Short mmCIF file of C-alpha atoms in Angstrom, two decimals:
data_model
loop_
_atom_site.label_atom_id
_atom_site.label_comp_id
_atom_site.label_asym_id
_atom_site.label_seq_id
_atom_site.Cartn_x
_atom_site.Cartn_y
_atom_site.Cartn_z
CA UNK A 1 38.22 30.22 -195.86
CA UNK A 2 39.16 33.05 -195.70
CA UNK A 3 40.92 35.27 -192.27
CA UNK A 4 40.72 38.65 -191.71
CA UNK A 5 39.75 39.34 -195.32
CA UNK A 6 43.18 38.82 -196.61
CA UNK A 7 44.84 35.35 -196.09
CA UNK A 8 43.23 32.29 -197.00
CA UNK A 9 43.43 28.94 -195.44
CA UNK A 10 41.64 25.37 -194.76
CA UNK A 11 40.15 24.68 -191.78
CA UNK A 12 38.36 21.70 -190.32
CA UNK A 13 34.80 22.31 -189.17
CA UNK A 14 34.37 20.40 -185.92
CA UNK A 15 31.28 19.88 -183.88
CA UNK A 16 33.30 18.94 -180.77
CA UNK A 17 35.24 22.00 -180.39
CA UNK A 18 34.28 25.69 -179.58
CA UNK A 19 35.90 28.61 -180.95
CA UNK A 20 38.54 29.21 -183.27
CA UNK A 21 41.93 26.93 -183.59
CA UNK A 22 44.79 28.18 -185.99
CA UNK A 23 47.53 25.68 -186.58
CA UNK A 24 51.27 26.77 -185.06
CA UNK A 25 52.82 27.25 -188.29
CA UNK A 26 50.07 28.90 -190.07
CA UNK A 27 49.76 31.33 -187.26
CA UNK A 28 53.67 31.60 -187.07
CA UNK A 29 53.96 32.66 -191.10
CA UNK A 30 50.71 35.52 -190.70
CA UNK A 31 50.99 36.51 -186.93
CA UNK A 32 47.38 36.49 -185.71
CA UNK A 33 48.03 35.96 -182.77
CA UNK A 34 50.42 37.05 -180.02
CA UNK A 35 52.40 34.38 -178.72
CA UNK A 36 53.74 36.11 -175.11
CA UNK A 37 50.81 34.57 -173.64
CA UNK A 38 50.28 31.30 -170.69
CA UNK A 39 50.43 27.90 -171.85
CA UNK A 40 46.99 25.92 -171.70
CA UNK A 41 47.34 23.74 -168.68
CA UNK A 42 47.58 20.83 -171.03
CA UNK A 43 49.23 16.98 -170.18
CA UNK A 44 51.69 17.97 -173.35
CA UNK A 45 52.16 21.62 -173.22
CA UNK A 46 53.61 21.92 -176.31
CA UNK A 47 50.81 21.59 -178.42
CA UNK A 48 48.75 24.64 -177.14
CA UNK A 49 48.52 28.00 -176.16
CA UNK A 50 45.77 30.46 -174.69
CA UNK A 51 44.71 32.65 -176.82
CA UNK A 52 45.05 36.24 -177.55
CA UNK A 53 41.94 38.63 -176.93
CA UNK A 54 42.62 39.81 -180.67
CA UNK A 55 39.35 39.96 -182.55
CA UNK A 56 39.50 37.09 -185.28
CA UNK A 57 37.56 37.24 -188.44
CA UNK A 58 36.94 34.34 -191.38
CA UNK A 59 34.39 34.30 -193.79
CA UNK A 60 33.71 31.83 -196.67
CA UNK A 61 31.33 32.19 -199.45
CA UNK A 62 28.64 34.45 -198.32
CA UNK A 63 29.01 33.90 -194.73
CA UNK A 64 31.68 35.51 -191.80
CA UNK A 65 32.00 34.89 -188.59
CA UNK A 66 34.10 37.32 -186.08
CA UNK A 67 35.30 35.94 -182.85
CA UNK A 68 38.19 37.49 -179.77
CA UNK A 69 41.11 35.36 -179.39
CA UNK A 70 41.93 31.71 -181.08
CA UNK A 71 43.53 28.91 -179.68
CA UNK A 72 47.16 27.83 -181.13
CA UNK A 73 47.51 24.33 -181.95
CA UNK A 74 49.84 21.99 -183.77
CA UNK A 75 48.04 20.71 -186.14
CA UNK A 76 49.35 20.10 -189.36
CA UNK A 77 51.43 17.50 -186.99
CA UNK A 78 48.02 15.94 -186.44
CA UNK A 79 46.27 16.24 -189.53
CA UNK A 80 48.86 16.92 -192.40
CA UNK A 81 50.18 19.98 -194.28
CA UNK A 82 47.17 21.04 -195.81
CA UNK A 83 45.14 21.93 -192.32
CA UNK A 84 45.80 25.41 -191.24
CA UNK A 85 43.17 25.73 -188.39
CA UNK A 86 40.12 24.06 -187.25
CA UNK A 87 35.97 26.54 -186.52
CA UNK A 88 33.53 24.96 -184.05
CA UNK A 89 30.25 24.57 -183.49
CA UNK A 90 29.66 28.42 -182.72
CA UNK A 91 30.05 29.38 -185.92
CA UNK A 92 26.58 28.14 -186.32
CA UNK A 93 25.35 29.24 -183.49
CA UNK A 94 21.14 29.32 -183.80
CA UNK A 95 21.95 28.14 -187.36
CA UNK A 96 20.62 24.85 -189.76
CA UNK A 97 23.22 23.41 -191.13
CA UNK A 98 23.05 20.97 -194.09
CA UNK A 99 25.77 18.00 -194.34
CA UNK A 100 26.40 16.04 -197.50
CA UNK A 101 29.14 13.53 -196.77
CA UNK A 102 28.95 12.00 -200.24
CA UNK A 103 29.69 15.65 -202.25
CA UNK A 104 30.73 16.77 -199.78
CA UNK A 105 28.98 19.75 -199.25
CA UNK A 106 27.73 22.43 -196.44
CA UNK A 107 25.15 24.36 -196.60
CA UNK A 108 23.59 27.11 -194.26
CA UNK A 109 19.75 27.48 -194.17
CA UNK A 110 18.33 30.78 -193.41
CA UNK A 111 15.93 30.06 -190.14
CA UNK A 112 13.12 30.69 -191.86
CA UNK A 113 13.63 27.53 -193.98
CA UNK A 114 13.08 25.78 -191.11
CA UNK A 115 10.81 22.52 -193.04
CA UNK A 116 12.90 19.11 -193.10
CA UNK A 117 12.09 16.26 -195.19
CA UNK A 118 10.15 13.84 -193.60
CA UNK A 119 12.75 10.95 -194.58
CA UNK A 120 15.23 12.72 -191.80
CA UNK A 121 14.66 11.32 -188.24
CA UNK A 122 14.77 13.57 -185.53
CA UNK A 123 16.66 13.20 -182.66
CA UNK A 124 16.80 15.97 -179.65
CA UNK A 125 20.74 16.42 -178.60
CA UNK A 126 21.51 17.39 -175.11
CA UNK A 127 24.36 20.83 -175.26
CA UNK A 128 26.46 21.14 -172.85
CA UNK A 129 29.55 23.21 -172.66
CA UNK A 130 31.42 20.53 -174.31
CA UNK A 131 29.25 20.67 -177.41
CA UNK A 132 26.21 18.00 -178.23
CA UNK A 133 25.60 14.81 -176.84
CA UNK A 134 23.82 11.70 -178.15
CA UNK A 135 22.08 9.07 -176.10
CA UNK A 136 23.89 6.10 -177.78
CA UNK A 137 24.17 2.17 -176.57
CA UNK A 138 26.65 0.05 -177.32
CA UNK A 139 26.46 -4.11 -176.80
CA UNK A 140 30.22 -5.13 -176.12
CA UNK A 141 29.02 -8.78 -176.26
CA UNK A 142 25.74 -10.89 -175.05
CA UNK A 143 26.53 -10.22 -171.21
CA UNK A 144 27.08 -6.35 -171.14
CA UNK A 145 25.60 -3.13 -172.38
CA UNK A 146 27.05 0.27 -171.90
CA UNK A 147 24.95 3.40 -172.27
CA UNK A 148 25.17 7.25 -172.14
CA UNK A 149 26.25 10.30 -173.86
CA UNK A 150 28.44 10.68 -176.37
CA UNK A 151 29.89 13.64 -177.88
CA UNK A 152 28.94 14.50 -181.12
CA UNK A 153 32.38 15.19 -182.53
CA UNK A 154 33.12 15.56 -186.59
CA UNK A 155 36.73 16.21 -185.71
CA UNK A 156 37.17 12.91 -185.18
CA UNK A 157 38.02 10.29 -188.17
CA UNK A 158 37.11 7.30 -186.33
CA UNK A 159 33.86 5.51 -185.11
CA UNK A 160 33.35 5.25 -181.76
CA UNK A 161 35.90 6.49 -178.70
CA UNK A 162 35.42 5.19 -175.17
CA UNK A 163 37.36 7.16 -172.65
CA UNK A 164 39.93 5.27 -170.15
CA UNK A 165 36.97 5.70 -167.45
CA UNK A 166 34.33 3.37 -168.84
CA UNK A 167 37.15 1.27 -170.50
CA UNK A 168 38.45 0.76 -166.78
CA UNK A 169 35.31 0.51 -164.99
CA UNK A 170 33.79 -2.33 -167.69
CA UNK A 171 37.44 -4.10 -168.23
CA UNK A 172 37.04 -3.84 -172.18
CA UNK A 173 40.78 -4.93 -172.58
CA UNK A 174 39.28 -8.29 -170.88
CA UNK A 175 35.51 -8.51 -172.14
CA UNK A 176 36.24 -7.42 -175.92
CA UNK A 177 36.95 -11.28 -177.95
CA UNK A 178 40.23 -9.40 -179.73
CA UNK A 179 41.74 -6.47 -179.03
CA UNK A 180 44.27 -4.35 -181.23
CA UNK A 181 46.91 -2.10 -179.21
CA UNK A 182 47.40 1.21 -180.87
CA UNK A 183 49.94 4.25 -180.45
CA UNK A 184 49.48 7.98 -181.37
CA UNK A 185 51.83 10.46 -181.55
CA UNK A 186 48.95 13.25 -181.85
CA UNK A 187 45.68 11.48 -180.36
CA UNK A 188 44.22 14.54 -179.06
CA UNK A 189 45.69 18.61 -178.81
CA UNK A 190 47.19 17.24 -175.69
CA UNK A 191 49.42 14.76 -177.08
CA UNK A 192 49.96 10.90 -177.56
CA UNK A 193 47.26 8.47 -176.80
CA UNK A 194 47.22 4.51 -176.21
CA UNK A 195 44.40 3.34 -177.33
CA UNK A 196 43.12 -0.52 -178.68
CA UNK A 197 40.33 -1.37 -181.10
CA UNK A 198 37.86 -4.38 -180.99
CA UNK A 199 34.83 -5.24 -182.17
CA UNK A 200 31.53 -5.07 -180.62
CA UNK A 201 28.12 -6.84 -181.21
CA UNK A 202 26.07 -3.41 -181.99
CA UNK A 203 25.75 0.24 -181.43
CA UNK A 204 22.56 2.07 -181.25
CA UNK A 205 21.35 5.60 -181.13
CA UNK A 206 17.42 6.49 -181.83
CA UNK A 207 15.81 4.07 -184.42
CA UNK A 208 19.76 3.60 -185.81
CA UNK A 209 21.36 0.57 -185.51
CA UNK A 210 24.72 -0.65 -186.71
CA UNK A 211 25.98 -4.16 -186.28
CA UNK A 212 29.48 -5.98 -185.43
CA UNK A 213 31.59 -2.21 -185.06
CA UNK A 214 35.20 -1.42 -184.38
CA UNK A 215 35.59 0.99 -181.81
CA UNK A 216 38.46 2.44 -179.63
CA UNK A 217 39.17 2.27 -176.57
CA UNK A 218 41.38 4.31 -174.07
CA UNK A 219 44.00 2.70 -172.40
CA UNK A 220 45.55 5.45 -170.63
CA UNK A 221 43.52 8.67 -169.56
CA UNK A 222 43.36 11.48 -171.76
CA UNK A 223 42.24 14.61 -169.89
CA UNK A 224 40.09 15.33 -172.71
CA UNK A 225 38.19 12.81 -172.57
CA UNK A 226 37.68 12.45 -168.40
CA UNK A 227 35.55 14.41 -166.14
CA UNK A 228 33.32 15.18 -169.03
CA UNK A 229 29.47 14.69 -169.15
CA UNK A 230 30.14 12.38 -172.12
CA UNK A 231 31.78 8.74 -172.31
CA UNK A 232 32.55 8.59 -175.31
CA UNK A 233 32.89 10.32 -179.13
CA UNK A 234 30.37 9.18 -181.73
CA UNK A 235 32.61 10.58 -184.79
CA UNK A 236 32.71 10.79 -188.25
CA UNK A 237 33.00 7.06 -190.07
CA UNK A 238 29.39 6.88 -188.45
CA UNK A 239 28.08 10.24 -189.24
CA UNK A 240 29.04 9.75 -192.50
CA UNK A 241 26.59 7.59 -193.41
CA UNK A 242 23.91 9.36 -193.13
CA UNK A 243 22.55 12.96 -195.21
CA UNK A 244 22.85 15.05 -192.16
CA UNK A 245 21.02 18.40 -190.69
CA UNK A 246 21.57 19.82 -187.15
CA UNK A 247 19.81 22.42 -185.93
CA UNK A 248 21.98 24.89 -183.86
CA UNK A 249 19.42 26.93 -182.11
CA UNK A 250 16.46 24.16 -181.18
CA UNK A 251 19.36 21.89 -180.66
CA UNK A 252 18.02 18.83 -183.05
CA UNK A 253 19.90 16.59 -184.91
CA UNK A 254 17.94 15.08 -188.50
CA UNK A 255 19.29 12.19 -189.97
CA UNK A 256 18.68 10.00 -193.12
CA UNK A 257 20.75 7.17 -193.95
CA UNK A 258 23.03 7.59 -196.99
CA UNK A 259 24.60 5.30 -199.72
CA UNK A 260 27.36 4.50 -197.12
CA UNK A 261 24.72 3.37 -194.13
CA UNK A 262 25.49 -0.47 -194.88
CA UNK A 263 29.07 -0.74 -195.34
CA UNK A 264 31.32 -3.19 -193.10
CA UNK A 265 33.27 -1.54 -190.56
CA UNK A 266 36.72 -2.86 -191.03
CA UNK A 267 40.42 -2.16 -190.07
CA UNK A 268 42.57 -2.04 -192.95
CA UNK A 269 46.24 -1.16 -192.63
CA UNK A 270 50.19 -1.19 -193.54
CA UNK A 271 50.75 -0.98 -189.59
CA UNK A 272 51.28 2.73 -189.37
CA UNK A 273 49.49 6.06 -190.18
CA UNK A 274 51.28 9.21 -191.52
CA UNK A 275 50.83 13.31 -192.50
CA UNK A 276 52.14 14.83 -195.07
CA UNK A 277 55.13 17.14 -193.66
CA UNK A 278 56.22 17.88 -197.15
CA UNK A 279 55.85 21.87 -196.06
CA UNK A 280 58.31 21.44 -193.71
CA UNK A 281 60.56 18.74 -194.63
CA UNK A 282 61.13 15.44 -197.51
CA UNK A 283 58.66 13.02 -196.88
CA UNK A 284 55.47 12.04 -195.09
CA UNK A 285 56.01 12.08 -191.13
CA UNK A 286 54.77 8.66 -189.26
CA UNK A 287 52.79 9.53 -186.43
CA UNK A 288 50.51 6.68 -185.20
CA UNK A 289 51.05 3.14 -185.56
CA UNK A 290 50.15 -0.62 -184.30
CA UNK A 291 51.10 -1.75 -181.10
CA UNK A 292 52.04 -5.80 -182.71
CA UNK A 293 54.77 -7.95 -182.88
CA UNK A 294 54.86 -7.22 -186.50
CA UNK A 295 54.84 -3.51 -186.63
CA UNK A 296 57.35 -3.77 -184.15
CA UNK A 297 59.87 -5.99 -186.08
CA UNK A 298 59.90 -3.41 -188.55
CA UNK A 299 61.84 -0.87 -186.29
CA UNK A 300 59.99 2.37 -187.14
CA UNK A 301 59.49 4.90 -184.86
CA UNK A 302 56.89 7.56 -184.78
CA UNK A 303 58.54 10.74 -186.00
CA UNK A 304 60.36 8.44 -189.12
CA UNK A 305 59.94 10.20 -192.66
CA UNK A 306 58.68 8.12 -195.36
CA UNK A 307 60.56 9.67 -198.37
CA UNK A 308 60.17 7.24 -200.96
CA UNK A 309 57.60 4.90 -201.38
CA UNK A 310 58.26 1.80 -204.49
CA UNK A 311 61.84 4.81 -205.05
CA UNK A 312 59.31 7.11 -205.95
CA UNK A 313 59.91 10.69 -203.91
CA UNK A 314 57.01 11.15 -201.90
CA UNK A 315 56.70 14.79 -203.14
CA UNK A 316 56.32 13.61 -206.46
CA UNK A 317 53.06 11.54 -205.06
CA UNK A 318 49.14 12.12 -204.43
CA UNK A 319 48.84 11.46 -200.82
CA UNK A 320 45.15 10.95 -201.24
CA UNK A 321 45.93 8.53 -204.22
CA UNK A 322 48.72 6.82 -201.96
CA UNK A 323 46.04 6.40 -199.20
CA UNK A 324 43.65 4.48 -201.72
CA UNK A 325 46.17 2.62 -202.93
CA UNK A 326 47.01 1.11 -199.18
CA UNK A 327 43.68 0.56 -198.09
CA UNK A 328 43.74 -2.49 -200.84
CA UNK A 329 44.26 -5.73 -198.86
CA UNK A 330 47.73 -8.04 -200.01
CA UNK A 331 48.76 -4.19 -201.34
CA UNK A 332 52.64 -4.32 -201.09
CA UNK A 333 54.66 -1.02 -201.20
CA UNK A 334 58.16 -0.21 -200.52
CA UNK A 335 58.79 2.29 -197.92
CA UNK A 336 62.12 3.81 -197.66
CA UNK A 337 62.34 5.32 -194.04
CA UNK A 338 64.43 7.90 -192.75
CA UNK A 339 65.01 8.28 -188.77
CA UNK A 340 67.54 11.03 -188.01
CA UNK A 341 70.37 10.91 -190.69
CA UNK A 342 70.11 7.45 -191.86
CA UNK A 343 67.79 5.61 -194.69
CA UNK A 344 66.48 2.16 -195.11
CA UNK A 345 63.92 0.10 -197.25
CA UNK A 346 61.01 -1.45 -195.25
CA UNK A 347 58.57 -3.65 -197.33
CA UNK A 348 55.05 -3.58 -196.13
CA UNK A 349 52.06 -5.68 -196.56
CA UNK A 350 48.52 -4.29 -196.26
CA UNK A 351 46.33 -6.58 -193.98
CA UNK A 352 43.10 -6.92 -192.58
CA UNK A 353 43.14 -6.75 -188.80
CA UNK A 354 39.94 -7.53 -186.23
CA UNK A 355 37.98 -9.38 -188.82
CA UNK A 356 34.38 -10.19 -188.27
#
């Protein structure tokens, strides 16, 4: 993209936010926006700010978009070096959008082109002023069902997110056969979250049905995600598996099941999940990891800097190629760490956790 027809930038295009989002640092090297203003009233108030009433502009290809004010969030720290601000759903506002996961692609239909294959299903979405919400069921196990909305959110990597709420109220931590306890530095803009995973017997939305899924749960509130109309986020390792259309203006969501639709949900990790912070310092920053015993033996700490991995500098490295490379089961790497001043070599094991 392109902002305010000069400085160009990548930004995340998320169905569960509103508005305009640039990153701290990004904003901090161009100075869009003013930052003598309140902080958001945010758990972590270092993460954002309320925006100036400075009108905004970004365009890509053919198409702009002009907005007053944008929020100022952290999130390269979330996300990685290569994020410099994140467009919601109002860019598209009475819009069709076109999603191709497997390209991937957007496109923007002019209204007029209104006809949709018939191989999409249709499926009315309920807007609210949290963004759009699915009617979605989820089968923890053969004595309990939980239903209602969920927030249709493509800002979030995962599958499915129940907030601390229904997690509470149902006693997942208790119902759910095995549960994996989870740490993020960055869960949301307002800070760390605790989460676990576990597996469920299905989720359903419409004629859609996917079987024995790994979902998150809350284990602490996160204001974000309480006192919403929605209980959960539906996010994008499900969306992507289908071709994808929403309609902005009728507020209809088509759907046709992609290459992707059957693949096993599965949890596949080292123990940890980084960003790369190369911009601002030597190495890949650690910012989530697993709650175990035997991520905890290791003795890293979110914030650590992987600088080398097998005494290869990191900056030397793909990170998408890196991130392949540990998503292969029995893959062992290297890691040397660095907390503070000091250095040390960490071997790690890729495993598969919460198997079927």
């Amino acid at each position: 993209c392109k902002v305010n027809d000069t400085i160009r930038g990548n930004f995340i295009f998320d169905t569960g936010c509103y508005g305009m989002c640039y990153d701290s640092l990004f904003n901090s090297q161009h100075h869009f926006i003013d930052l003598n203003v309140p902080v958001l009233p945010y758990k972590n108030d270092s993460l954002a700010q309320e925006p100036s009433l400075k009108r905004q502009n970004l365009s890509f290809n053919d198409y702009s978009y002009s907005t007053y004010g944008a929020q100022i969030i952290n999130l390269k720290s979330m996300d990685g070096r290569k994020v410099d601000g994140l467009i919601g759903w109002d860019l598209f506002y009475n819009k069709i959008v076109e999603f191709n996961f497997l390209e991937p692609s957007l496109k923007v239909r002019h209204f007029k082109d209104t006809l949709v294959d018939a191989s999409f299903t249709k499926i009315p979405l309920k807007q609210t002023q949290d963004g759009f919400l699915l009617q979605t069921k989820i089968k923890i196990n053969e004595g309990l069902e939980i239903s209602g909305d969920f927030l249709l959110d493509m800002g979030y990597s995962g599958k499915i997110l129940l907030g601390h709420k229904i997690t509470a109220k149902h006693k997942l931590e208790e119902k759910l056969h095995d549960i994996l306890p989870l740490y993020s530095a960055y869960a949301t803009v307002e800070g760390e979250g605790y989460r676990f995973a576990g597996r469920v017997k299905k989720l359903t939305f419409n004629d859609f049905t996917f079987n024995d899924v790994i979902v998150s749960c809350s284990a602490k509130e996160e204001p974000i995600l309480e006192g919403s109309e929605f209980i959960g986020l539906l996010g994008m390792d499900i969306l992507k598996r289908f071709d994808m259309i929403i309609d902005f203006k009728r507020n209809i969501l088509y759907l046709k099941p992609n290459r992707q639709f059957d693949e096993k949900f599965t949890f596949v990790t080292k123990g940890l999940g980084f960003v790369d912070r190369t911009d601002i310092s030597e190495g890949w920053e650690i910012n989530s990891m697993l709650l175990d015993e035997e991520t905890k033996k290791t003795g890293i700490k979110p914030g650590d800097l992987i600088t080398h991995i097998n005494n290869k500098d990191v900056r030397t490295l793909s990170y998408d190629s890196v991130m392949q490379a540990f998503k292969v089961i029995s893959h062992i790497a290297e890691l040397t760490i660095k907390h503070g001043e000091t250095s040390r070599k960490v071997n790690l094991r890729t495993k598969e956790y919460l198997k079927k």
